[in-house]
Amino acid sequence: MIIRTIDKAVGKIGDLSFQLSLLVTVFLVVAITWEVANRFLFSTSSVWVSEVSGYLVASILFLATGRVYREGGHVSMSIFLDMLSGAPKFALLALIDVLVLGLALVVGYATYDMALLSYQLNWRSSTTLAMPLFIPQMFMPIGAAVLALEAIRLLVRNVYGVCRARKGAQA
């Protein structure tokens, strides 16, 4: 019962992060369209669109990574996985989840440390916009945390799958 509640909560967090990445994508499209129209119609350029676009692409990638991992949307080689079934398949999936969790924790820690340092030292971009760098950087540890939660969620499911498959084989 408690596992299902946690499972649903993590799923909602992953979905919320993904929905936020979709909103950022819409804003990115609007900003780029604005910039193209501005250049074509008025022969002027906005100061912010070029710089902010790069930040937005990075935030889209990090915010969507948890849900994409949950749905198996990342590039992967499944030749060995496709040859397995039952407990060995769930065990391999659990190992992959552990590796993804480790990667998410390392990336999350490193990017959190970077964003915190940028905030503490008031680092800004060296452009006319002079954006505080912690603002775009904060999306990286958030995305890594969502990825870590999704990896834990899938790890629990796959460990349960190993146990269930073993019980079925023993019966």
mmCIF file of C-alpha atoms in Angstrom:
data_model
loop_
_atom_site.group_PDB
_atom_site.id
_atom_site.type_symbol
_atom_site.label_atom_id
_atom_site.label_comp_id
_atom_site.label_asym_id
_atom_site.label_seq_id
_atom_site.Cartn_x
_atom_site.Cartn_y
_atom_site.Cartn_z
ATOM 1 C CA MET A 1 0.000 0.000 0.000
ATOM 2 C CA ILE A 2 2.704 2.485 0.974
ATOM 3 C CA ILE A 3 4.807 1.430 -2.042
ATOM 4 C CA ARG A 4 1.890 2.166 -4.387
ATOM 5 C CA THR A 5 1.410 5.595 -2.822
ATOM 6 C CA ILE A 6 5.110 6.400 -3.244
ATOM 7 C CA ASP A 7 5.010 4.981 -6.771
ATOM 8 C CA LYS A 8 2.106 7.258 -7.707
ATOM 9 C CA ALA A 9 3.729 10.288 -6.066
ATOM 10 C CA VAL A 10 7.008 9.762 -7.916
ATOM 11 C CA GLY A 11 5.073 9.245 -11.136
ATOM 12 C CA LYS A 12 3.263 12.548 -10.586
ATOM 13 C CA ILE A 13 6.553 14.338 -9.886
ATOM 14 C CA GLY A 14 8.022 12.917 -13.090
ATOM 15 C CA ASP A 15 4.912 13.913 -15.032
ATOM 16 C CA LEU A 16 4.968 17.426 -13.553
ATOM 17 C CA SER A 17 8.624 17.846 -14.494
ATOM 18 C CA PHE A 18 7.830 16.637 -18.018
ATOM 19 C CA GLN A 19 4.865 19.027 -18.287
ATOM 20 C CA LEU A 20 7.156 21.873 -17.220
ATOM 21 C CA SER A 21 9.596 20.876 -19.967
ATOM 22 C CA LEU A 22 6.710 21.041 -22.452
ATOM 23 C CA LEU A 23 5.839 24.559 -21.289
ATOM 24 C CA VAL A 24 9.475 25.584 -21.651
ATOM 25 C CA THR A 25 9.433 24.108 -25.169
ATOM 26 C CA VAL A 26 6.391 26.211 -26.076
ATOM 27 C CA PHE A 27 8.102 29.319 -24.698
ATOM 28 C CA LEU A 28 11.246 28.474 -26.685
ATOM 29 C CA VAL A 29 9.252 28.162 -29.915
ATOM 30 C CA VAL A 30 7.481 31.476 -29.244
ATOM 31 C CA ALA A 31 10.789 33.219 -28.442
ATOM 32 C CA ILE A 32 12.509 31.934 -31.583
ATOM 33 C CA THR A 33 9.484 32.834 -33.714
ATOM 34 C CA TRP A 34 9.557 36.315 -32.184
ATOM 35 C CA GLU A 35 13.251 36.652 -32.991
ATOM 36 C CA VAL A 36 12.784 35.521 -36.618
ATOM 37 C CA ALA A 37 9.835 37.887 -37.112
ATOM 38 C CA ASN A 38 11.762 40.725 -35.478
ATOM 39 C CA ARG A 39 14.728 40.226 -37.799
ATOM 40 C CA PHE A 40 12.615 39.797 -40.926
ATOM 41 C CA LEU A 41 10.117 42.602 -40.340
ATOM 42 C CA PHE A 42 12.153 45.184 -38.443
ATOM 43 C CA SER A 43 15.784 44.210 -39.164
ATOM 44 C CA THR A 44 16.544 44.209 -35.436
ATOM 45 C CA SER A 45 17.608 41.575 -33.003
ATOM 46 C CA SER A 46 16.626 40.900 -29.409
ATOM 47 C CA VAL A 47 19.372 40.842 -26.829
ATOM 48 C CA TRP A 48 17.995 37.909 -24.898
ATOM 49 C CA VAL A 49 16.649 35.294 -27.344
ATOM 50 C CA SER A 50 19.947 33.793 -28.473
ATOM 51 C CA GLU A 51 21.330 33.373 -24.952
ATOM 52 C CA VAL A 52 18.098 32.271 -23.318
ATOM 53 C CA SER A 53 17.438 29.702 -26.065
ATOM 54 C CA GLY A 54 20.523 27.732 -25.072
ATOM 55 C CA TYR A 55 19.489 27.778 -21.424
ATOM 56 C CA LEU A 56 15.979 26.673 -22.324
ATOM 57 C CA VAL A 57 17.190 23.717 -24.413
ATOM 58 C CA ALA A 58 19.303 22.508 -21.484
ATOM 59 C CA SER A 59 16.380 22.875 -19.071
ATOM 60 C CA ILE A 60 14.080 20.955 -21.444
ATOM 61 C CA LEU A 61 16.562 18.083 -21.606
ATOM 62 C CA PHE A 62 17.044 17.835 -17.855
ATOM 63 C CA LEU A 63 13.394 18.299 -16.878
ATOM 64 C CA ALA A 64 12.165 15.619 -19.298
ATOM 65 C CA THR A 65 14.826 13.000 -18.560
ATOM 66 C CA GLY A 66 12.967 11.241 -15.727
ATOM 67 C CA ARG A 67 9.798 10.543 -17.657
ATOM 68 C CA VAL A 68 11.733 9.639 -20.788
ATOM 69 C CA TYR A 69 13.701 7.085 -18.738
ATOM 70 C CA ARG A 70 10.503 5.680 -17.235
ATOM 71 C CA GLU A 71 9.020 5.160 -20.691
ATOM 72 C CA GLY A 72 12.210 3.623 -22.114
ATOM 73 C CA GLY A 73 12.708 6.520 -24.502
ATOM 74 C CA HIS A 74 16.467 6.870 -24.155
ATOM 75 C CA VAL A 75 18.791 5.348 -26.700
ATOM 76 C CA SER A 76 19.723 1.859 -25.562
ATOM 77 C CA MET A 77 21.122 -1.428 -26.751
ATOM 78 C CA SER A 78 18.641 -4.123 -25.888
ATOM 79 C CA ILE A 79 20.200 -7.135 -27.607
ATOM 80 C CA PHE A 80 21.015 -8.895 -24.306
ATOM 81 C CA LEU A 81 17.806 -7.772 -22.648
ATOM 82 C CA ASP A 82 15.723 -9.146 -25.517
ATOM 83 C CA MET A 83 17.377 -12.572 -25.146
ATOM 84 C CA LEU A 84 16.337 -12.828 -21.479
ATOM 85 C CA SER A 85 13.030 -13.430 -19.754
ATOM 86 C CA GLY A 86 11.734 -13.857 -16.229
ATOM 87 C CA ALA A 87 14.003 -13.253 -13.237
ATOM 88 C CA PRO A 88 17.234 -12.738 -15.253
ATOM 89 C CA LYS A 89 15.566 -10.009 -17.330
ATOM 90 C CA PHE A 90 14.246 -8.242 -14.236
ATOM 91 C CA ALA A 91 17.674 -8.587 -12.581
ATOM 92 C CA LEU A 92 19.407 -6.962 -15.571
ATOM 93 C CA LEU A 93 16.824 -4.176 -15.592
ATOM 94 C CA ALA A 94 17.422 -3.658 -11.858
ATOM 95 C CA LEU A 95 21.182 -3.437 -12.479
ATOM 96 C CA ILE A 96 20.557 -0.812 -15.165
ATOM 97 C CA ASP A 97 18.362 1.099 -12.711
ATOM 98 C CA VAL A 98 21.157 1.046 -10.117
ATOM 99 C CA LEU A 99 23.622 2.415 -12.690
ATOM 100 C CA VAL A 100 21.189 5.131 -13.784
ATOM 101 C CA LEU A 101 20.558 6.003 -10.136
ATOM 102 C CA GLY A 102 24.298 6.323 -9.537
ATOM 103 C CA LEU A 103 24.698 8.543 -12.589
ATOM 104 C CA ALA A 104 21.734 10.707 -11.553
ATOM 105 C CA LEU A 105 23.141 11.148 -8.039
ATOM 106 C CA VAL A 106 26.598 12.127 -9.323
ATOM 107 C CA VAL A 107 25.172 14.538 -11.913
ATOM 108 C CA GLY A 108 22.697 15.909 -9.371
ATOM 109 C CA TYR A 109 25.397 16.561 -6.783
ATOM 110 C CA ALA A 110 27.804 18.120 -9.290
ATOM 111 C CA THR A 111 25.192 20.385 -10.842
ATOM 112 C CA TYR A 112 23.756 21.382 -7.465
ATOM 113 C CA ASP A 113 27.250 22.287 -6.312
ATOM 114 C CA MET A 114 27.808 24.310 -9.493
ATOM 115 C CA ALA A 115 24.489 26.193 -9.193
ATOM 116 C CA LEU A 116 25.091 26.893 -5.497
ATOM 117 C CA LEU A 117 28.567 28.260 -6.209
ATOM 118 C CA SER A 118 27.164 30.447 -8.999
ATOM 119 C CA TYR A 119 24.557 31.777 -6.592
ATOM 120 C CA GLN A 120 27.020 32.392 -3.747
ATOM 121 C CA LEU A 121 29.539 34.175 -5.972
ATOM 122 C CA ASN A 122 26.820 35.994 -7.954
ATOM 123 C CA TRP A 123 28.228 34.744 -11.251
ATOM 124 C CA ARG A 124 26.546 36.153 -14.312
ATOM 125 C CA SER A 125 26.762 35.444 -18.011
ATOM 126 C CA SER A 126 29.333 37.541 -19.820
ATOM 127 C CA THR A 127 26.770 38.832 -22.301
ATOM 128 C CA THR A 128 24.710 42.003 -22.431
ATOM 129 C CA LEU A 129 21.918 40.194 -20.633
ATOM 130 C CA ALA A 130 24.207 39.366 -17.668
ATOM 131 C CA MET A 131 21.826 36.662 -16.455
ATOM 132 C CA PRO A 132 22.581 35.178 -13.027
ATOM 133 C CA LEU A 133 23.922 31.748 -13.949
ATOM 134 C CA PHE A 134 22.268 29.893 -11.084
ATOM 135 C CA ILE A 135 18.855 30.431 -12.724
ATOM 136 C CA PRO A 136 19.448 28.208 -15.761
ATOM 137 C CA GLN A 137 21.760 25.933 -13.760
ATOM 138 C CA MET A 138 19.115 25.096 -11.152
ATOM 139 C CA PHE A 139 17.147 23.038 -13.668
ATOM 140 C CA MET A 140 19.991 20.515 -13.931
ATOM 141 C CA PRO A 141 19.924 19.219 -10.319
ATOM 142 C CA ILE A 142 16.118 19.304 -10.376
ATOM 143 C CA GLY A 143 16.090 17.102 -13.487
ATOM 144 C CA ALA A 144 18.743 14.809 -12.008
ATOM 145 C CA ALA A 145 16.669 14.432 -8.822
ATOM 146 C CA VAL A 146 13.587 13.503 -10.859
ATOM 147 C CA LEU A 147 15.686 10.980 -12.807
ATOM 148 C CA ALA A 148 16.964 9.510 -9.519
ATOM 149 C CA LEU A 149 13.400 9.163 -8.198
ATOM 150 C CA GLU A 150 12.286 7.450 -11.409
ATOM 151 C CA ALA A 151 15.303 5.103 -11.251
ATOM 152 C CA ILE A 152 14.418 4.164 -7.660
ATOM 153 C CA ARG A 153 10.800 3.657 -8.690
ATOM 154 C CA LEU A 154 11.768 1.329 -11.534
ATOM 155 C CA LEU A 155 14.363 -0.420 -9.364
ATOM 156 C CA VAL A 156 11.689 -1.313 -6.807
ATOM 157 C CA ARG A 157 9.419 -2.599 -9.576
ATOM 158 C CA ASN A 158 12.179 -4.707 -11.131
ATOM 159 C CA VAL A 159 13.304 -6.178 -7.789
ATOM 160 C CA TYR A 160 9.676 -7.067 -7.163
ATOM 161 C CA GLY A 161 9.620 -8.642 -10.650
ATOM 162 C CA VAL A 162 12.662 -10.780 -9.773
ATOM 163 C CA CYS A 163 10.961 -11.990 -6.571
ATOM 164 C CA ARG A 164 7.697 -12.706 -8.362
ATOM 165 C CA ALA A 165 9.453 -14.577 -11.191
ATOM 166 C CA ARG A 166 11.409 -16.675 -8.703
ATOM 167 C CA LYS A 167 8.251 -17.564 -6.811
ATOM 168 C CA GLY A 168 6.588 -18.570 -10.077
ATOM 169 C CA ALA A 169 9.568 -20.751 -11.043
ATOM 170 C CA GLN A 170 9.563 -22.500 -7.658
ATOM 171 C CA ALA A 171 5.839 -23.268 -7.729
#
